[in-house]
Tab-separated table of C-alpha atoms and ligand atoms in Angstrom:
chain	number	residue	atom	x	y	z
A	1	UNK	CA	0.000	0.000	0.000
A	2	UNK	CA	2.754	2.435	1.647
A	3	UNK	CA	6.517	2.187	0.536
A	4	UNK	CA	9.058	4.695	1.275
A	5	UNK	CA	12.465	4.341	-0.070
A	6	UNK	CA	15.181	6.386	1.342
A	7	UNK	CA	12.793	9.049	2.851
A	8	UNK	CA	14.684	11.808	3.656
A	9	UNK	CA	14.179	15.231	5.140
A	10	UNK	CA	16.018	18.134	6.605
A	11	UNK	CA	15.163	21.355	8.016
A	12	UNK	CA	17.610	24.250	7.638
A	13	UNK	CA	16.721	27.025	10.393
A	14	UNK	CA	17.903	30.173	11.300
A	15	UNK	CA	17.583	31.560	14.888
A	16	UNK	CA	18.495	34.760	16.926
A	17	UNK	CA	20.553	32.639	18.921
A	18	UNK	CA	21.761	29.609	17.660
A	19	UNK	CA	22.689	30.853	14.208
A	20	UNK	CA	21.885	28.967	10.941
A	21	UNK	CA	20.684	25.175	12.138
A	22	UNK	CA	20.819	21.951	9.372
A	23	UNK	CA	17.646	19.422	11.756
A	24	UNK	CA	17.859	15.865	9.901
A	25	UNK	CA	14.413	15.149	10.667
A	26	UNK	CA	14.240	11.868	8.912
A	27	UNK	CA	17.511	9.979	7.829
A	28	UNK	CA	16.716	7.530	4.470
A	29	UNK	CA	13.961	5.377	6.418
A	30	UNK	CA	12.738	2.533	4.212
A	31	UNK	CA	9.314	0.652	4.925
A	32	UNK	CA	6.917	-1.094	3.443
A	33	UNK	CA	3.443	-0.970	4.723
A	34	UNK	CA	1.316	-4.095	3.399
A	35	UNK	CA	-2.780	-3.632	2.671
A	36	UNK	CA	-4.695	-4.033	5.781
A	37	UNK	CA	-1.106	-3.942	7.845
A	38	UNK	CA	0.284	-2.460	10.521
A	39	UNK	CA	3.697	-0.679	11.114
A	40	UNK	CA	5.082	1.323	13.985
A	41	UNK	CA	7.539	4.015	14.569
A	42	UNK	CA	9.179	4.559	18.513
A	43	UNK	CA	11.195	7.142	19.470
A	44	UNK	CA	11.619	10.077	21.896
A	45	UNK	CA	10.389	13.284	21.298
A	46	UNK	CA	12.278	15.277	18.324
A	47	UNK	CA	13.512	11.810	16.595
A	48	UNK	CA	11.155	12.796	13.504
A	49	UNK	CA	8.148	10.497	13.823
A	50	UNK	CA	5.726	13.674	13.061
A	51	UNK	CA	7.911	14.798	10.318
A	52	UNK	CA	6.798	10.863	8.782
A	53	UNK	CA	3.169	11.227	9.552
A	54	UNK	CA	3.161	14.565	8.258
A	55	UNK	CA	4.683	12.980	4.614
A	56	UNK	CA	2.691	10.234	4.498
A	57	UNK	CA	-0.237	12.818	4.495
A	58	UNK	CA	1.062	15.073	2.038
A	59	UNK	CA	1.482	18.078	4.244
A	60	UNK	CA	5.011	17.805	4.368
A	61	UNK	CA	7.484	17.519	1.639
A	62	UNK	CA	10.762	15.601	1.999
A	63	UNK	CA	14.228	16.191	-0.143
A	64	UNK	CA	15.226	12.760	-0.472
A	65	UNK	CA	14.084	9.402	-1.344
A	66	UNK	CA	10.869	8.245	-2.841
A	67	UNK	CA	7.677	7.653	-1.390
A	68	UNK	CA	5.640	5.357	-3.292
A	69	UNK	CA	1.349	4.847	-2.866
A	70	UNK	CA	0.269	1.701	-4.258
A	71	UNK	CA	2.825	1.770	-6.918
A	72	UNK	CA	2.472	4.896	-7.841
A	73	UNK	CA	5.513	7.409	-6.818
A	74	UNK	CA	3.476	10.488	-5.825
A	75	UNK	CA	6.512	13.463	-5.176
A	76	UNK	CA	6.721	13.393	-9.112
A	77	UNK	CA	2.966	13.867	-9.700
A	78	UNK	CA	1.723	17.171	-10.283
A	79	UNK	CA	-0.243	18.536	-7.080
A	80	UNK	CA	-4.133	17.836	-8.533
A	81	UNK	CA	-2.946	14.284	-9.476
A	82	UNK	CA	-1.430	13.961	-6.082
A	83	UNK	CA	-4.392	14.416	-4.274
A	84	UNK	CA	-6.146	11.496	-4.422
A	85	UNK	CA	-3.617	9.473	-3.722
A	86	UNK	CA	-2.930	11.263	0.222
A	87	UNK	CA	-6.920	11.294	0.147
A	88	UNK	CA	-6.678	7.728	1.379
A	89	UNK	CA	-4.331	8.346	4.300
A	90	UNK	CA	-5.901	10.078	6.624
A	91	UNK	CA	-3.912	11.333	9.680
A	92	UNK	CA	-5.109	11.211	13.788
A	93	UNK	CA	-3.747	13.675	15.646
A	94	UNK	CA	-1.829	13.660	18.996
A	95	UNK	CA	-4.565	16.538	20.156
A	96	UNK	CA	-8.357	15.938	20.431
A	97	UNK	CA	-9.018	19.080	21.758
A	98	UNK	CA	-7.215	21.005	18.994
A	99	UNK	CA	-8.595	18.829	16.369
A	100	UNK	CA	-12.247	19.385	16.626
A	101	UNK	CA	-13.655	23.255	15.988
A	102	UNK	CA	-15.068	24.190	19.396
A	103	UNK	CA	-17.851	26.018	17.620
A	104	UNK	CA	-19.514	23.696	15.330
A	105	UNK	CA	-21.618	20.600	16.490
A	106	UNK	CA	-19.962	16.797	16.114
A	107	UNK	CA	-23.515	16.811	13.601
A	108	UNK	CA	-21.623	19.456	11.845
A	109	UNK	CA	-18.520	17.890	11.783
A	110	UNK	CA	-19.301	14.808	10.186
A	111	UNK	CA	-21.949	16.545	8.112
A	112	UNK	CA	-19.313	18.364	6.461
A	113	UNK	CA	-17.095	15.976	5.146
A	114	UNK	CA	-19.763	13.871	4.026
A	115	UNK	CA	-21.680	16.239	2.409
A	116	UNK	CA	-18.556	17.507	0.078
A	117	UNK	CA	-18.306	13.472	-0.966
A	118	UNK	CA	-21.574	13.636	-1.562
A	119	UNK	CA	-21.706	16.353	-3.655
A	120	UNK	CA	-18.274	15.459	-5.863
A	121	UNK	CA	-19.923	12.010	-5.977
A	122	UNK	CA	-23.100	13.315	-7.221
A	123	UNK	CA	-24.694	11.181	-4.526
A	124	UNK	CA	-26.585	13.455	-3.385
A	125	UNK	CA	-27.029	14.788	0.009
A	126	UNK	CA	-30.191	12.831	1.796
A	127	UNK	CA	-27.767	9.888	3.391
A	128	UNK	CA	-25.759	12.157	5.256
A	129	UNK	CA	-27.227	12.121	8.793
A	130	UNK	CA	-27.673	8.534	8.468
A	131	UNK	CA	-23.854	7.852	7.525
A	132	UNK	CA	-22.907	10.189	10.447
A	133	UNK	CA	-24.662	7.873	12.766
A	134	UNK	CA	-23.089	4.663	11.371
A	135	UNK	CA	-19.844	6.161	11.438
A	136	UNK	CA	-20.537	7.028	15.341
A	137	UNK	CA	-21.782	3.940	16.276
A	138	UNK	CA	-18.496	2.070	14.188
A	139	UNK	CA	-16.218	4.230	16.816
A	140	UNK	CA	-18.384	3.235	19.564
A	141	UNK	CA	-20.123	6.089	20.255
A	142	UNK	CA	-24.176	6.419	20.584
A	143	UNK	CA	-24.976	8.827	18.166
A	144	UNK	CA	-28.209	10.739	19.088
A	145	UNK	CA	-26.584	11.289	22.223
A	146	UNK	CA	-23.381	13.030	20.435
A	147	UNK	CA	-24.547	14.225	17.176
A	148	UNK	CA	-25.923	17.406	18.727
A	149	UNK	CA	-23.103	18.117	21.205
A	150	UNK	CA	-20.180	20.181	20.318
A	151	UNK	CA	-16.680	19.003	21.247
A	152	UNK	CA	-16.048	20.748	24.769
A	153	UNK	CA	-19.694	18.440	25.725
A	154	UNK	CA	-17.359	15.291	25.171
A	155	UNK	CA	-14.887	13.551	26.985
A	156	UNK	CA	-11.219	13.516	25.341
A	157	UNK	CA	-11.575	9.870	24.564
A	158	UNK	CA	-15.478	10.578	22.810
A	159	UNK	CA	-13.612	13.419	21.113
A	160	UNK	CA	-10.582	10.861	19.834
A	161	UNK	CA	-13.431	9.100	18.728
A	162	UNK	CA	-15.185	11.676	16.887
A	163	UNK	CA	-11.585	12.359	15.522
A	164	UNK	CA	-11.632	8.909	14.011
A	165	UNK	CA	-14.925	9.042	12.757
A	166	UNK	CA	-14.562	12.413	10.754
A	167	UNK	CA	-11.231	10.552	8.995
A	168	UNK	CA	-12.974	7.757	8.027
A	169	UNK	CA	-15.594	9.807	5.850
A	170	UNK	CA	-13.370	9.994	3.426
A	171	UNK	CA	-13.251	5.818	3.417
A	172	UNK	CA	-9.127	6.011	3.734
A	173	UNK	CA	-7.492	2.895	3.338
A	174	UNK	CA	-4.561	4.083	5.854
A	175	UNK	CA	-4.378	5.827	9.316
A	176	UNK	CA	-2.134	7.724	10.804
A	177	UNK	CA	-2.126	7.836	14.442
A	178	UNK	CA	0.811	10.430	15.853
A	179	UNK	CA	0.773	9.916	19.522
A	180	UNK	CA	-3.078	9.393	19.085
A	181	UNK	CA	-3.523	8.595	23.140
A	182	UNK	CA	-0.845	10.065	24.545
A	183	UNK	CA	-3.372	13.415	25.508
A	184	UNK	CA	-6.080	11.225	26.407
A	185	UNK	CA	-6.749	10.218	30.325
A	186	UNK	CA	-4.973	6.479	30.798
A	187	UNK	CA	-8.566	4.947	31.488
A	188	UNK	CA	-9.624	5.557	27.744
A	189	UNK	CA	-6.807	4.912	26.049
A	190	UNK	CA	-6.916	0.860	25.697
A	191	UNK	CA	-10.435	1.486	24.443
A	192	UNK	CA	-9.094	3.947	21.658
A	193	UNK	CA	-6.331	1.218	20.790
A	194	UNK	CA	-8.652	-1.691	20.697
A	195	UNK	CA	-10.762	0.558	18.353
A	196	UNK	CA	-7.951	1.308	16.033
A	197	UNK	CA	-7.033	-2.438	16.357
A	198	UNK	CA	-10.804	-3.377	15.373
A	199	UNK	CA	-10.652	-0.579	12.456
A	200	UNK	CA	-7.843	-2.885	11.003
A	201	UNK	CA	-9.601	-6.245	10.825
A	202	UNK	CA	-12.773	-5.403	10.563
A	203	UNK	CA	-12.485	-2.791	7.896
A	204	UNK	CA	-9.031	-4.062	6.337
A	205	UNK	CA	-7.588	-0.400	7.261
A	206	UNK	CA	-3.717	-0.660	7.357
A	207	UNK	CA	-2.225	1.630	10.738
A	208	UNK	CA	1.341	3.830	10.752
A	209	UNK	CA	1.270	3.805	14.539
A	210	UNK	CA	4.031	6.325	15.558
A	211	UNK	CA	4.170	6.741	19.498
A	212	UNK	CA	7.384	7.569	21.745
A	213	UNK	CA	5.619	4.570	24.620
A	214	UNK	CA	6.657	0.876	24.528
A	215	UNK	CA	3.015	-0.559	25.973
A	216	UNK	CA	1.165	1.296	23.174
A	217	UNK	CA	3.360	-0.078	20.383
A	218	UNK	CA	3.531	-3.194	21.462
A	219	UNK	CA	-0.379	-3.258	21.691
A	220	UNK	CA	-1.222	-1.663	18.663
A	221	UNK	CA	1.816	-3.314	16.598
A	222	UNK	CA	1.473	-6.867	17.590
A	223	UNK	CA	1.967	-8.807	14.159
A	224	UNK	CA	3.172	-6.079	12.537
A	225	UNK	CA	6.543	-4.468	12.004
A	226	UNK	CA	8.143	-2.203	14.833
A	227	UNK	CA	10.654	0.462	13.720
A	228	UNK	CA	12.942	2.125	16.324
A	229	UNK	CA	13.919	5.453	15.239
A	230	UNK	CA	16.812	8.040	16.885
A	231	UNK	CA	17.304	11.348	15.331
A	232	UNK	CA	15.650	10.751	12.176
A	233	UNK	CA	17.468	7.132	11.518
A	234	UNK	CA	15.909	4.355	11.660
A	235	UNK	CA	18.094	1.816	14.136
A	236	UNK	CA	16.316	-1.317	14.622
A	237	UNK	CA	13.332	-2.859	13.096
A	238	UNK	CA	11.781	-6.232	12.956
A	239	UNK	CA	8.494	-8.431	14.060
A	240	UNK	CA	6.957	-5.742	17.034
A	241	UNK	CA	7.427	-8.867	19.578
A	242	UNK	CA	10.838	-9.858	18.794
A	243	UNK	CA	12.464	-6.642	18.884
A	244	UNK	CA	10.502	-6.401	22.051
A	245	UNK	CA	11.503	-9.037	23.564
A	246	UNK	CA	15.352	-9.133	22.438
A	247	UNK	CA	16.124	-5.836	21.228
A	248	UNK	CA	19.964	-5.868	20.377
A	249	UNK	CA	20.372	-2.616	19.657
A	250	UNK	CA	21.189	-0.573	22.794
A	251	UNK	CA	19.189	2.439	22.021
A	252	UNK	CA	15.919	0.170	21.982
A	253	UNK	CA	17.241	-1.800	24.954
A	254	UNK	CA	17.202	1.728	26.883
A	255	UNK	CA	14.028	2.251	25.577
A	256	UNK	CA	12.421	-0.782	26.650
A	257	UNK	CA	14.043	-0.188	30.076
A	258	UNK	CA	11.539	1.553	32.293
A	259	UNK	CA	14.951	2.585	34.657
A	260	UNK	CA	17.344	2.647	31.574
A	261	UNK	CA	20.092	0.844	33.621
A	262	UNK	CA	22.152	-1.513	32.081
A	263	UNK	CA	24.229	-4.844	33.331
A	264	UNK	CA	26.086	-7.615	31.734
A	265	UNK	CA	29.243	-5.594	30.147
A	266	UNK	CA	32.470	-6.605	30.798
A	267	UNK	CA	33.890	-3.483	31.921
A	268	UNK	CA	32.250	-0.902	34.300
A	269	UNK	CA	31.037	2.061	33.293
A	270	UNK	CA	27.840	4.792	33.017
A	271	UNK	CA	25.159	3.061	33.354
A	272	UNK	CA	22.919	5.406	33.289
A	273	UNK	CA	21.940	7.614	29.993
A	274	UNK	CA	22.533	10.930	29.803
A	275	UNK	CA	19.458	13.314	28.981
A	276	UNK	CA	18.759	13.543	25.088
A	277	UNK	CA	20.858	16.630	23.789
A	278	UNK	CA	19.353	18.556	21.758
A	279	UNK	CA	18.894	17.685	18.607
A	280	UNK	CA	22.342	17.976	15.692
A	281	UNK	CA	24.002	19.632	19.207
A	282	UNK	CA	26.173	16.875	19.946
A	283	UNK	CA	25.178	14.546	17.238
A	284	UNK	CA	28.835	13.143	15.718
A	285	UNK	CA	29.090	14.150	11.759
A	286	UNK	CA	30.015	10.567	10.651
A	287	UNK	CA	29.922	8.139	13.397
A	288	UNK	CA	26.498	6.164	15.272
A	289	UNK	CA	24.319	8.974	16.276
A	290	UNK	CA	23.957	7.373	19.637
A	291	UNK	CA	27.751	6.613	20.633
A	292	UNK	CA	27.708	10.202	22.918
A	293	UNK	CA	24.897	8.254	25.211
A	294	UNK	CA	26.209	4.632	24.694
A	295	UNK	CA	27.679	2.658	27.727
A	296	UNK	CA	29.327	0.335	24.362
A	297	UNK	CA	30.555	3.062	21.965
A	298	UNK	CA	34.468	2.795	21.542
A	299	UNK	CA	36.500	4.625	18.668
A	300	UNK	CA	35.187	2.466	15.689
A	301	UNK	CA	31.494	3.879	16.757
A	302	UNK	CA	32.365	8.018	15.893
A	303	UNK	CA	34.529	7.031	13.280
A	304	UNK	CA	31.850	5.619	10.901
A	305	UNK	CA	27.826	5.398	10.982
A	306	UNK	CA	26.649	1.790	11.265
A	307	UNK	CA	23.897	1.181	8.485
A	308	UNK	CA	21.088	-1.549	8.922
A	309	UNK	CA	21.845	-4.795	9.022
A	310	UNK	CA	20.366	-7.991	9.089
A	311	UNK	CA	20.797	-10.022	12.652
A	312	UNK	CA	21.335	-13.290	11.144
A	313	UNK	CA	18.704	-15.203	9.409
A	314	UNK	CA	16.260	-13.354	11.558
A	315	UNK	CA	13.284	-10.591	10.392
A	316	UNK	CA	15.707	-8.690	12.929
A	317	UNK	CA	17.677	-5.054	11.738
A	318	UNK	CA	20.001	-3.470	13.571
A	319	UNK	CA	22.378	-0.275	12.824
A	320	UNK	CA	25.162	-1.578	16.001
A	321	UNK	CA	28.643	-2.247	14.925
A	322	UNK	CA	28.279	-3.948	19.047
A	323	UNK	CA	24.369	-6.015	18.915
A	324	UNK	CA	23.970	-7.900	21.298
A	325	UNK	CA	21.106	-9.306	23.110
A	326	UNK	CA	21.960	-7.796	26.787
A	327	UNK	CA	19.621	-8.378	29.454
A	328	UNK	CA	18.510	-4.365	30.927
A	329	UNK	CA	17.744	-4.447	34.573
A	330	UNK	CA	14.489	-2.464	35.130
A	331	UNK	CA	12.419	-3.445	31.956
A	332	UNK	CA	8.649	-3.533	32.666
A	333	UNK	CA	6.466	-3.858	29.974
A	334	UNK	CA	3.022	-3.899	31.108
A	335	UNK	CA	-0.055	-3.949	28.273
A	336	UNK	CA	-1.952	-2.789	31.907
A	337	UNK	CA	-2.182	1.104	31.257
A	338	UNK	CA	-2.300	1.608	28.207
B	401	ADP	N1	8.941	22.976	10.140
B	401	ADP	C1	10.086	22.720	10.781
B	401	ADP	N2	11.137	23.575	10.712
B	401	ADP	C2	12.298	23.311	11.335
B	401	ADP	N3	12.521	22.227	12.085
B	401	ADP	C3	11.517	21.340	12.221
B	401	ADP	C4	10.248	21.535	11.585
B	401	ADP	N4	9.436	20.489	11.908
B	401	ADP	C5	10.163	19.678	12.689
B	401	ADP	N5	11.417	20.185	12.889
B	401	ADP	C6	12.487	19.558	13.655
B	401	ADP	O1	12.656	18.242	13.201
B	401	ADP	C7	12.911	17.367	14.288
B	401	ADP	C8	11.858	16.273	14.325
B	401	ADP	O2	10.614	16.843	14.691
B	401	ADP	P1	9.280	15.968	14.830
B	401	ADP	O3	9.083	15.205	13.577
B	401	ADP	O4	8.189	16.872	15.258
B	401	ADP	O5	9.665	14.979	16.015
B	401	ADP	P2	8.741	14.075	16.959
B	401	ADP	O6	7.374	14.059	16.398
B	401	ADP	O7	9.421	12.743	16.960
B	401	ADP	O8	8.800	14.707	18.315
B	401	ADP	C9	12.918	18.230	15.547
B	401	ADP	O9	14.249	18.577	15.840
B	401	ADP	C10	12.128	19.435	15.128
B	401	ADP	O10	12.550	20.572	15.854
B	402	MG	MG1	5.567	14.430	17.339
C-alpha cells in the first residue's frame, strides 16, 4: 500500500541565537506498509516520527528518497494528481481538543465531510445524517446522544473518537495515528487502541502507529513491524514482539528499560543515559548517532555510521557495529495502562 524508499528530510533554520541550524528530521527510512497492515515508529520526542506522519499525508514535503502509494511514486505527480492518492491516508492527531472546531456541532462535523463526498460524488445529500450515525456507532459512540453536542460536551476519549470518525468519511485505506492517546486520560486509552485495532480487521484499514511509549506499540503493533527510530534514523526494526523481547540494539534496549540501567558488560562504566541533547548539538558528523549516550561506543562507533543490518537469518535489523542481546535491569512492559 505504503513504501518509502530512502525518505529523507532536513530542516535548515535560522535563529536569533543559535545561528543557521541543518535538523535531519528523517535519515533515508525505508518501509513497506502491506494492505490491511500495521507498522510502527518509537522514538523520543524530536527523533522525527511527526515529520513521517506529516509525509505520508502530504502536508510535508521531503528532499530525499521516494515515497511510493500503491505503486504509484506520488513526489513526481503534479499537485491535482497527487491528491487522491494522500486522500486515502488520513492522519489522527496527537490533540483531540485542537482537532475538533469548538464552535460547530460533532452533527456538523461529520456533516461536512460527508456532504462535500456527496456532492463530488453526485450522490446526493439525503444519506448524510444517516452515515454520520453509522460512522458514530463504528467508533463506539451512541450517536443521538453526540450528534448534537459540540466538542467541549465530550470527553477527550469521545472526542478521539469523533476524531476517528470524521477521517474515516473519506473511506481512507490508511491511518495515521501520531501519539493518538498520549493526551487522552490512561482509562480511555486501551479502548481507543482496541478501536484502532478493530478498524484494522474489521475494515481491512492498514495503521502507521508512531508513538514515543513501549506498551502502546507493542499493543497496537502486535503482528506487525516495529521500527525504532533516533534522530531521524531508523536503528532497529523487525516483528513488534521480537524486537521487544530481544532488542539488540542498545538504544531500543534503553528504551524498553523503564529505569534505563544496564548490566552484563564486561567493563564498568555509566550506566545510566545521559538526557537527550538537543537535537544535531552533539550529534557526531560521521559516526552512530547514539555513541555520545552509549555505555558500548568505543573509537570504531564516531569514526563511521553503522547502516542496517540484518541479525542473522532473523526478520531482525540493527544499525550496532556492538548487537547484542543484553539483558537491561528495570524493563517492565506492562499492556496494563495503556
Ligand atoms: N517545520 C520545521 N522547521 C524546522 N525544524 C523542524 C520543523 N518540523 C520539525 N522540525 C524539527 O525536526 C525534528 C523532528 O521533529 P518531529 O518530527 O516533530 O519529532 P517528533 O514528532 O518525533 O517529536 C525536531 O528537531 C524538530 O525541531
Ligand atoms: Mg511528534
Amino acid at each position: 500500500m505504503i513504501e518509502a524508499r530512502g525518505l529523507t528530510r532536513t530542516y535548515r533554520t535560522r535563529g536569533a541565537f543559535t545561528g543557521e541550524r541543518t535538523v535531519h528530521a528523517l535519515r533515508s527510512v525505508d518501509f513497506i506498509l502491506p494492505k490491511g497492515g500495521a507498522v510502527s515508529f518509537i522514538g523520543e520526542s524530536g527523533c522525527g516520527k511527526t515529520t513521517l506522519g506529516k509525509i505520508l499525508t502530504g502536508i510535508e514535503t521531503f528532499d530525499g528518497g521516494e515515497l511510493l502509494i500503491d505503486g504509484t511514486e506520488v513526489s513526481k505527480l503534479p499537485p491535482r494528481k497527487r491528491a487522491p492518492y494522500f486522500r486515502r491516508i488520513q492522519m489522527i492527531h496527537q490533540d483531540p481538543y485542537s482537532a475538533l472546531n469548538p464552535t460547530r456541532t460533532i452533527d456538523q462535523i461529520l456533516g461536512d465531510p460527508l456532504r462535500m463526498r456527496a456532492r463530488a460524488t453526485g450522490a446526493g445529500s439525503s444519506g448524510v445524517r444517516g452515515r454520520a450515525a453509522e460512522l458514530l456507532e463504528l467508533v463506539g459512540l451512541e450517536p443521538d446522544g453526540v450528534l448534537p453536542k459540540y466538542p467541549h460536551q465530550l470527553s477527550g476519549g469521545q472526542r478521539q473518537r469523533v476524531v476517528i470518525a470524521r477521517a474515516l468519511t473519506v473511506d481512507p485505506e490508511v491511518l495515521i495515528a501520531d501519539e493518538a492517546v498520549s493526551m487522552i486520560d490512561v482509562s480511555l486509552r486501551l479502548g481507543i487502541l482496541a478501536l484502532l485495532h478493530d478498524l484494522r480487521t474489521r475494515l481491512g484499514i492498514s495503521l502507521v502507529f508512531i508513538t514515543h511509549d513501549v506498551a502502546t506499540a507493542r499493543y497496537i503493533g502486535a503482528g506487525g513491524e516495529l521500527h525504532v527510530i533516533y534522530r531521524g534514523q531508523v536503528i532497529e526494526r523487525g516483528p513488534t514482539d521480537d524486537i521487544i523481547q530481544a532488542p539488540v540494539h542498545p538504544y531500543t534496549q534503553c528504551l524498553l528499560s523503564a529505569v534505563p540501567i544496564m548490566r552484563g558488560r564486561e567493563e564498568p562504566g555509566p550506566d545510566r543515559l545521559e538526557p537527550l541533547a538537543p537535537l544535531d548539538e552533539k550529534a557526531p558528523a560521521d559516526g552512530c548517532l547514539f555513541a555520545p549516550r552509549c555505555p558500548f561506543a568505543d573509537e570504531g562507533c564516531s569514526a563511521a555510521r553503522p547502516a542496517l543490518e540484518q541479525l542473522g537469518n532473523t526478520g531482525q535489523h540493527h544499525a550496532c557495529f556492538h548487537p547484542a542481546p543484553r539483558r537491561v535491569v528495570g524493563v517492565e512492559i506492562q499492556p496494563a495502562g495503556v
